[in-house]
Structure formats: C-alpha cells, structure tokens
C-alpha cells in the first residue's frame, strides 16, 4: 500500500517538473519567411538585397515621383474626378498630413535607403565577398541613397537657395539602419550628404554595369544635383564628360519613351521586361489616351497652346484633343501610349539642355551652347531652319531659348516644378518674379506635407497652404 | 477503515437484536422534499442521504432517543432528537442565505466565499437559463459591477465586447482571458478578419446550457495566478457535472422571434429627389438634378430585414453516485436573426464524468463537441441592411421589368451562398490523488480543437461568367492544448491556524494552420461537395502559426481562526511571443481578508449578519499580441519579385529583442456586508490599476524605412468604484428581491513615449491615443453651428476661433469615449407558482460617434439620407441643425470628402429594458401525478424598450473591427452597424 502511494507520488512529482525541459518549446520561429540571421550569408544574398533596392526604386520612379511634382506645376490640368481627391490636393498645393498618397511616397522613398544601410551592417560578415565586389555594391548603394535623398529634399522642402545659407529645414538624413525617430536635417546638410555619396559612387562604380548604376550614371546625377543648386561651374565638367564621350548620342526620335528608338540616350534607366513587369505603370495608367477617352490626367491648355503656336513644331504629335470646339474640350497626352516601357531617369536631351543653360548662365563657351540648343531645335522643328538661333547670339537670348525648348521637350517628365524653383532661388532681377501656375515659387504649399506618423516631439512639420 | 468495521458490527448486532428504525423526511420551507441532504446519526456516526422523496431511515439496535443532524449545501444545519419507532418525523431545514458559504471558483481551485481575498463576481446557471442569449457572455451584461458587456449587434452568432475594469491595452488584445474547465480557450476574434462586417466569435460554439457557473476574476489577487495573461481579467466557465445522487433527466425548449430594436428612417423617392434637387440648385445647377421615373419607391430596409424565428432544445441526463457520476447534454439551437438570409445553428453534445478509481484516486472527464453553422450575409459597410442605409436609393427599382431581382446587394445576397462552419472539441481529463490527509496531487490535460471552414459560392449569375460558378474555401484549424500538474498541501496546525500551499507547473501550446482553396466552374461550394474536379483548382497553404507558454506558480494561504485570511501567489511565465531579452516574467500578488462578522464587536451589533473586508495588491500581465513580432524577418524567397530579370530579397520586419508583456499593478479594497440575516447585502469596491509597457503597434516615422513596429511604450491608469446591492424587500408568500449594481471607471493614458497621437496604427474614424485622455478618445474638429447667413457649417479652429475651413490640424480631444457610470437593476417577484422579473441595464454618459451619418447627412452623394436631414438650412436667416444641402464638398470647407467633426458625436446615455421574464411552475400536486419533478413555462422578452436621446439606431454599439487595436480604440464608433436584437421567447423547463 505504502509503495503504491509512494510510486504515485513520485510519478506525479516528476511529471510536475519534467515539463521544465520544454523551455526550448518557447523558441518558436515563423515559417515561410527567412530570419534575418540566415537571410544574408553569401555574396549572392547581398546582390539580391541590392537588386531589391532598384526594384523598390523603380516602383516610385514609374511616374509617381515625376507626376507628383508636375501636378503642382503648369503642365498638367486639374484632375476632375472625385475619387482622385488626394491628387487634387497635390494640384491645389494644399496637401495635409492625412494625404496618404503623398505620405506613402515619402515612406517608400526611404525603403531603398533602409536596405542600403542594412547592407552596411553585413559587408564584414559575408564570407567570400571580394574587396572589389564590396566596393562596387557600396558605390551602387550610395548612388541609390543619394538619389532618394535628392528627390525627398526637392519634394518635401523648400528649394536650395530658399535661404542664403540653406539652413532651412530639409528631410531626415538616414545614413544608418536604426529604428529611432530623427529630426529634419537642414537643406545644406542634405545636399552635402548627397554630393558626398555621389562622389564616392563616381570614384568607385565601374564604367559598365549592365542595367545598374555605373560611373556615368553617378556623374550625370551629380551634374543635375549641382544644376539644381545653381552651381553651374561644378556641373559643367561632369556634363562635358558624359555628352562628349559620344556614348549617348542624341536620338532622332522625339519620343524619349519609345525604347526602341530612344534607348541610346539613356544614361540610367529603370528596366521593364514586359507588360507583366511594367515599371512605367503610373505614367501609363494616368496619361494613356489611345485606349481611354478620359485619362486621369490631361495636359494644360498652357502647354498645348505653347506648342501649337508654331505649326512646324513636331512635338504637337504628343497631344490629342477631345470634344474639340466645345466648352467641354480637353487635351490628352500621347507620350505614354504603350503597354510598358523602361523609364529613363537621366537622358541625353535633358543633359544637353542643361549644359546649354549652364553655359548661357555663365556666359561661357556660348558657341557650344548654341550648338546644343540648335541640335534640339533641329529635331523638334524638322524642315524649319528659321527656328535655329544664330551662332553669335548673346547669352540672354540663348538662355531664354533654352528655357523655352526645355519646357516643350520635358513636359510631364517631372522636370518643370523643380526647374522653376531653381530659377526663383537664383533671384536674377532679369527673370522677374517667378510664379508656378500663379503661385509664388516659394509658397509653403509647394513643399509637400510629411505624413502624420513622421511627426514626433523632435520633428517639425511643414507649413501648409498659401499657394492659391 | 474504522467506519467499515463499525458498520459490520452494527449490522451483526442489529440482526441479533430487535431491529428499531428512525425514520424521517427532510423538507424545505415550502414543504418540498429536499433530495440528497446529508443526515448524520451521532450515536453510530452513520451518515445517509435523503432519497427522491426526501426520506431517510436508520436502523438501530435499541429503542430510545437519538440525535440526528441534517445538513445540505445552501441550508442551515438542523439538529433534532428523534425517538426510534414507527413515527416518520418531518424535519424542516431553512435556506441559509449567508452568502459567505457559497462556493466560488478561483484560479486553479475553489474556495468558500468567506475565504476569498480577491475580487470575484459570479453568475449561476439559473440566471443564464432565464436570459436566452446567442452567445453566453451576453448574459453577463448589467449583472456584475465592473464588467462592461456590449453585446454584438443583431447579426446571428456575433459576440460581445467584454471589458473588465476598463481597458488597459491599446494594440494588444483587451479582452479578458476565457478559461473553460481549466483550459484558456482559443480566443481569436480575427481568424476571419472582418468579412461581411462581422468578426469571428470564439465563444459562439460554447453551449450556455452546459454552464454551471461563470466566475469573473477582477483584481490582481485573483488574476495574478494567470500571470502574463490575467491583467484584463479572467472569466472562468465551469460546466455542469452530476452532483446529486440518482438519475436526473431534464429538458429545456424554447421558441423565439427576433426583430431589430429600431429601424432607420430613410428617405423615400419623393423626398430624395426633392432634397437632391435642392442641393443641385444650391450649387447653381439648372434643370433636373437626378432622374426619377416618378413611380419607383423601393423600401430597401424592408427587403433586407425580416422577423427571425429561433428555437432551442436541450436534453440533459445526469446520474450521480458515490463513485461514479456522469452527465450528458445534447442541444440543438436554431437562430435566425432579423437580417434576411442570416442564421446561426448550433448542435452540441457534452459528456462530463467523474469516477473514483480508488477512494483516493479520482478521475474526471469533460468532453464536448459543438458544431456551429453560420449562414452569413454581408451587412454594415459590406452590404445588406447596411447598403439599405447607404448606397441603395429608393429611386432604384429592386426588380427588373421581367420580375427578376435587379442587380443590387439584395440580389447578391439571394444568389451568394456563404456559410461558416465551426467544429469544436473541448476536452479535458483530470486525475486527482489524495496522497494523505495533508497532500493531494492533480494532473490535468485539456485540449481545444477547432476546425473553421468558411465557404463562399458565387454562381455564374452573380459574377457574370460563362462557367458555372466560383467556390472559395478558407479553412483554419487551431490545435490548442495545455497540461498542468499541481501539488496541494493543507495543514490545520490547530483549530485556530490553518495553512495551505500549492505549487504547479503548466504548459500550453497552440498551432494555427490555414489554407485557401479556389475553383471555377463549380455548381456548388466546397461545403456541399468537397471534391476538386477541374484544372482551375488552386490551393494556397499558409505557414503555420504557433505560440507557447510555460509557467511555474505557487499559492500560499494562511487562515487564522477562520476569520482572517492571508494569501500570496507568485507565477513565473515564459512565452514564445516575447523577445529573447525578456523571455520570462514574474507576477506576484498579496491579499488579505477579515471576516468582521466573526468579531464580537460586530456580533454584538446584532443587525450585521455578515461582514468582510478585503484588500489586495499585485502584478499581472497581458501577452495577447500577434506571433513573431519579436523576430527580424526577410521576405519569403518564393514570393519576392524580380527586377531586371534577377532575384531580390529584403527585410520585412525589424527585430525587437526587448518585446515583452504589458504589466499592471493593481490595488483593490473591498467591503462586503449583510444585514438582518443577509436580507440586505451590499458589496463595495475601490480599485486602482496602473499599466505600463503598454504594447502599441506603432506607425513609426516612415523615414526609418518601415511603417510598423510593435513596442512597449505606453502607460495607462484605470481606477474606479463598484457597488452592488441585494435586498429581499418582501419575503412571505409574495417575495420581492431587488438587485442593483453600478460601477464607474476612470481611464487615462499617462504616457505614449516620444510618439504623437497619430502614431498608433489601427484605430479608425479619428480616435487616438492622447496623453491625459482615455484610450480611443475622439479626436475631431469641433463643429460650432450652421451660419444663418450662408448656411455653411462653422467650425472652431485649434484656438477656439470660428472658421469656415476644416483643417485636420484643428482636431482636439472631444467628448467622452467611456461612460460616467453603468450598471443594472433587477427586480424579481414570486408568488405561489408564479415568478416575474425584469432587468434594466443603463449607461450614463459616454458618447457615440455615428460615423455613417457623416455620409447620410453630409454632402449629397450616391448615398440615401435619413429623415433627420429635414432640419437643414434653406434660406438666409434660418437657424438649422444641418447646413445647406450641396453636392460639392468645398461648401463645407474642405476638399477632403466626408470629414469627421463633432456634428456626429452624440451623448450615448441610455436605459434599456433588457429582460422581462414571467414564469409559471406547475404545482407539486400536478407534477406528482405526471410523475415528473418540475415543470415550468415562461415568457421572456429581451431588449424590449430603450430610453435614449441618441438619434441613431442603437446606442449600444459593438461594431466589426479590423484588428485588436481597432477593437480597443473604437468602442463608441458605429458605421452602419446593425441594431441589437429584440426577442420574445416562450420557454419550457421540465425535470423528470
């Protein structure tokens, strides 16, 4: 009897504490995903992570970054559909922190930055990664990081030159992978950061890198950054290297987005491999007019009239008119009528126009400036030799011609608003008061508003409104 | 051993001498026999139990007088001297209303109420019986102070939102822990998201007829034993077991009707066209604004609602015995709601058995199976009645010219076949071994196994295809099991000092698997025919989700002179959900109580019949968060996109090694008193609960590169008062008892770290976490009045100045999301064979935000409006409630359509006649003739009357939620939520 009792007792007692061996039962890991410790082990893993940065970036430069900028300007007409509410707020230059389209783009531009910064944590832990590969990856990462910060500071802050020393607030600089909230850096600091990253990229990127960033891509991006800063002297040497290399000749086609004919101009592009892998979705879905009589975005009468004024301007081919000669008439765009295309981020037309303008601003090498602008004009007004400007034209004439042609070339490609802000910041009395669709170039609403979740006790939001 | 010997001796001696008997009948105050009362013969130390007639017999050897003692739970003991002979004595025992002798279920055990030091409220089977509810937690409403129960809307099978002593969580689940017969059951409200505007109700498949009692643990002393999961309270459900000797068979059946408590007053065609035209012309439009054929006037509300019929049957067979007892329940419930096409049918079976293997080793088994079939409909924002309140216009015809249903949500519902089936097995086996007089050991294993199948079939007429139709099945299986072992020790050092101790170990694990099947060209859904026959069949299996808890805990108790009780519990909990730096947590609690009515200074007062003071202080936690939030994770390589033809990989979740449970330190002080033999009793409590490390699903600054992250950031305080009174006003042939309870909770967020009020992801409709305000405070732009000159709405900016512009930066915390007080009052009457009772529940203060009215009464769009809109501005000089009608949002000062303002925030004070019951029990003379024990018929009405100033459908809101944060943060938001259900029931209870 006693033995029986004792047995039961000890069985129960052991079972009570036998479960203590189950501590390992608490180490449960999710299935169907990879844990961070096993995700990045080989050089191939790092290359995949780098590739995902381009992937994420391509999905923002599919027309989103470009059109959010253009909506605030004078080339796109006001969206007239109710359900485009958030886009209408951008058009009105009155975005508030609830605008999830604007806030969404902001967050998504920092995603490639986080991934690049994560790579920094792992370079020394990867076995089999050669120094050359490491340097190349790092350089590509810095190119990506610089591009993101450049467009973030251009869209969400007042432009470079808004204050004399650029101590006005910019965007947070993310140079490390951390989960801590940050305050906004000054615009001067952000541009310094962008320039420094691009200089590293230029020094360390290979000359050829397939469809990924190469030395020329970094050089041309830096040139455009300097141009935005109105630092023409710094921009010129880079522009000359790219354009004079002969690797990217001007295409005879006026349609920059027709990959078949215009691809020679692409210094850097985002790749679409088919209609299932279309990295131009926002351009196409918003503007395409051959299969949709009422696209989301139409072009403004302003830009239409500018181009239609001269009947020899071949760029009229990019416009269509719906409900002609009625009060409900509107103009549609034909530039993006395709199932898919690769999106050029930096192209020769843009660089040539930039060089011509920089030279004209500086009053240097005006002969080259004339050649540059005439090359564009020749292509745009086929058969009309009167449009070319004289070889001895003065700087101001060249400048005004370049500016006019730039608008007629690059409309709806995301260039216009940043371009006008740059001129406004230069404050050249000859240019007069710069307005962007009747709003002064530095009104508060021309800087998009940050999403509400960015706001913490250390983060100052933008002022809103004041543009209409 | 000694007893057996004595009995044998007596037996032999009785055979050898002249046999004498002592006979008696035990009855209660109404002269009804008391069955199963214990009768103890002092002389021979013999004890017997009274039989079905209340009779007992003792055989004694000699004539003379013998003392017997009669005792029965719930009655006062009676000692009488009886003379051996042929007389049959009547012994009448009185009900013992001294509430301190109740048995109360505590965590991992039971206690007498006098020994309880924590704050525990209880509801019994009888009260559950008289309030037929779809889901049992609805029966708790307005009965237990501090327990706020908001019943789900009238959707069949929907669940209630239960909050014990306020809400102490933001993003983690704020519901209490539900324990059924020792296993914390699967409690996921979001297993199916919020499809059709309804969340999963994990309690729907628990049969209320199976429940013996529900004990709600409220303070730390009671809940600390549940460690990292007890801080939002614990609801312990104990199912019925056979506890009386002999065979008991009973049947309960009922039939009910279901109607909505209120229906919306939508505009008819003429009114709609007229008001649309007014808006159109206000904006400068000319001509006809909207086309109407002049005839069509569809009442969509009538087409989407009905009077539902319900029926319920329960048969219970129980056999009690000394060594073996068993109880079996079979139930069938068919529940139609007032929404067309919607019903919840439940079939359940239970078998609870107890077997004494040896006198010291006892085994208990509880098994149950439940099958719940929910015929689903879309409602609220998803369709059905919600569409009738919004996008369905009276000028639209419901029928095509040929008489068939026109394309509309009504047609959708008639064609779509949507059914959710739940099969649930909850089982447990306990072995209890009494080692000796001081030690006993218990080992228990339980499991809660659930199979949930959600089947949707869309025929070709609905989705316009050439093939037969499309079927979808979402299958989820949850395997939840636990195991614990406990060692108990109790020692009476002497009559004044008693010491008890318990040490235990528990392990619980739950695994959820889910998949989705999809197939085209089918003639029926997977629930009708589970084969997959053609090439379009696809199955997607999701990764399994698993969590586990491992705990060690102990409870020590000391009783002094059976009037002072001290207790301490400590639990160490480890969970797979926590980060590696915080794997285990320790949760202690201390409590004490003093039965003042045992003290002479109280006894001398005479009129105080029971009195107890209790206090407690302790720590509990909350771990109800999604799995795996602590690990850093990269995307599944099978679903990463390619770029430029090359593969990618990327991080999708930041690691948080410091993720840990929420902690609450609670203090409780309670006083229970009874007067005049407990004819009047009251209970009063004060509590203060400070929660820290409150888990928030943060919308972190997106410049980090992520949008969401779980972190322990917040601090919340809940404090309040609870009062309950019971008074037996009249206690003669006519009995009248009143029960009243009221409680008040103050909830305040005291910190959210560096984040701002917009940081917490998941709350919709502009409710926010704001320091200094309760969780889910409405954060709205203030609306002031309608400008009599222009008819435009006037708002107040952040400084209180009037403006026509609506700007989200002018939002402030407004209104009160939580009520000032809530409670209930029940009056019960009985006279002879009749009984009558009614229960009012009330909520005082607290606002409701009627989010859908901002579209029903705002800018005129493709929504219908309610008749409240008649009070709108029409011409300069008008003072009106609503502004000028318009089709352009800019008239109301914003380019954002449907803005949130205080115009839609209303006082939600209400009183509701929750339950009226009128019952009649057949007298014993008739039941005896019918050879049955009891027969009762009753008429029950629920939610019959509502008194409120709120102009929406129903001030009691528990809408559908998107996730746990939404469930905590939107308690007072309604968006096309269907109203509560009003029912009339006829019920029969028969015991054979």
JSON list of C-alpha atoms in Angstrom, two decimals, chain B residues 2 63 79 196 200 223 243 289 292 309 370 382 415 422 429 453 517 573 717 731 740 757 809 822 867 873 928 958:
[
{"chain": "B", "resi": 2, "resn": "UNK", "atom": "CA", "xyz": [-12.85, 2.15, 11.25]},
{"chain": "B", "resi": 63, "resn": "UNK", "atom": "CA", "xyz": [-35.12, 1.98, 21.44]},
{"chain": "B", "resi": 79, "resn": "UNK", "atom": "CA", "xyz": [-30.06, 19.03, 14.89]},
{"chain": "B", "resi": 196, "resn": "UNK", "atom": "CA", "xyz": [-19.16, 40.87, -44.21]},
{"chain": "B", "resi": 200, "resn": "UNK", "atom": "CA", "xyz": [-15.24, 35.70, -35.53]},
{"chain": "B", "resi": 223, "resn": "UNK", "atom": "CA", "xyz": [-5.77, 37.15, -11.66]},
{"chain": "B", "resi": 243, "resn": "UNK", "atom": "CA", "xyz": [-23.87, 16.39, -8.32]},
{"chain": "B", "resi": 289, "resn": "UNK", "atom": "CA", "xyz": [-30.55, 67.13, -60.85]},
{"chain": "B", "resi": 292, "resn": "UNK", "atom": "CA", "xyz": [-36.68, 59.56, -61.33]},
{"chain": "B", "resi": 309, "resn": "UNK", "atom": "CA", "xyz": [-37.64, 32.63, -35.75]},
{"chain": "B", "resi": 370, "resn": "UNK", "atom": "CA", "xyz": [-20.06, 21.56, -30.90]},
{"chain": "B", "resi": 382, "resn": "UNK", "atom": "CA", "xyz": [-20.37, 45.32, -46.85]},
{"chain": "B", "resi": 415, "resn": "UNK", "atom": "CA", "xyz": [-27.54, 34.29, -55.04]},
{"chain": "B", "resi": 422, "resn": "UNK", "atom": "CA", "xyz": [-17.16, 25.61, -36.87]},
{"chain": "B", "resi": 429, "resn": "UNK", "atom": "CA", "xyz": [-9.03, 14.75, -18.25]},
{"chain": "B", "resi": 453, "resn": "UNK", "atom": "CA", "xyz": [-14.46, 26.37, -42.63]},
{"chain": "B", "resi": 517, "resn": "UNK", "atom": "CA", "xyz": [-9.00, 26.67, -51.92]},
{"chain": "B", "resi": 573, "resn": "UNK", "atom": "CA", "xyz": [5.54, 32.86, -17.07]},
{"chain": "B", "resi": 717, "resn": "UNK", "atom": "CA", "xyz": [-4.26, 54.08, -15.41]},
{"chain": "B", "resi": 731, "resn": "UNK", "atom": "CA", "xyz": [-40.18, 37.59, 1.92]},
{"chain": "B", "resi": 740, "resn": "UNK", "atom": "CA", "xyz": [-28.71, 46.74, -8.14]},
{"chain": "B", "resi": 757, "resn": "UNK", "atom": "CA", "xyz": [-1.34, 60.76, -31.08]},
{"chain": "B", "resi": 809, "resn": "UNK", "atom": "CA", "xyz": [-4.63, 70.34, -37.54]},
{"chain": "B", "resi": 822, "resn": "UNK", "atom": "CA", "xyz": [-23.03, 51.87, -15.92]},
{"chain": "B", "resi": 867, "resn": "UNK", "atom": "CA", "xyz": [-35.21, 61.93, -42.32]},
{"chain": "B", "resi": 873, "resn": "UNK", "atom": "CA", "xyz": [-30.72, 75.35, -43.69]},
{"chain": "B", "resi": 928, "resn": "UNK", "atom": "CA", "xyz": [-46.51, 14.29, -8.83]},
{"chain": "B", "resi": 958, "resn": "UNK", "atom": "CA", "xyz": [-20.09, 46.80, -30.81]}
]
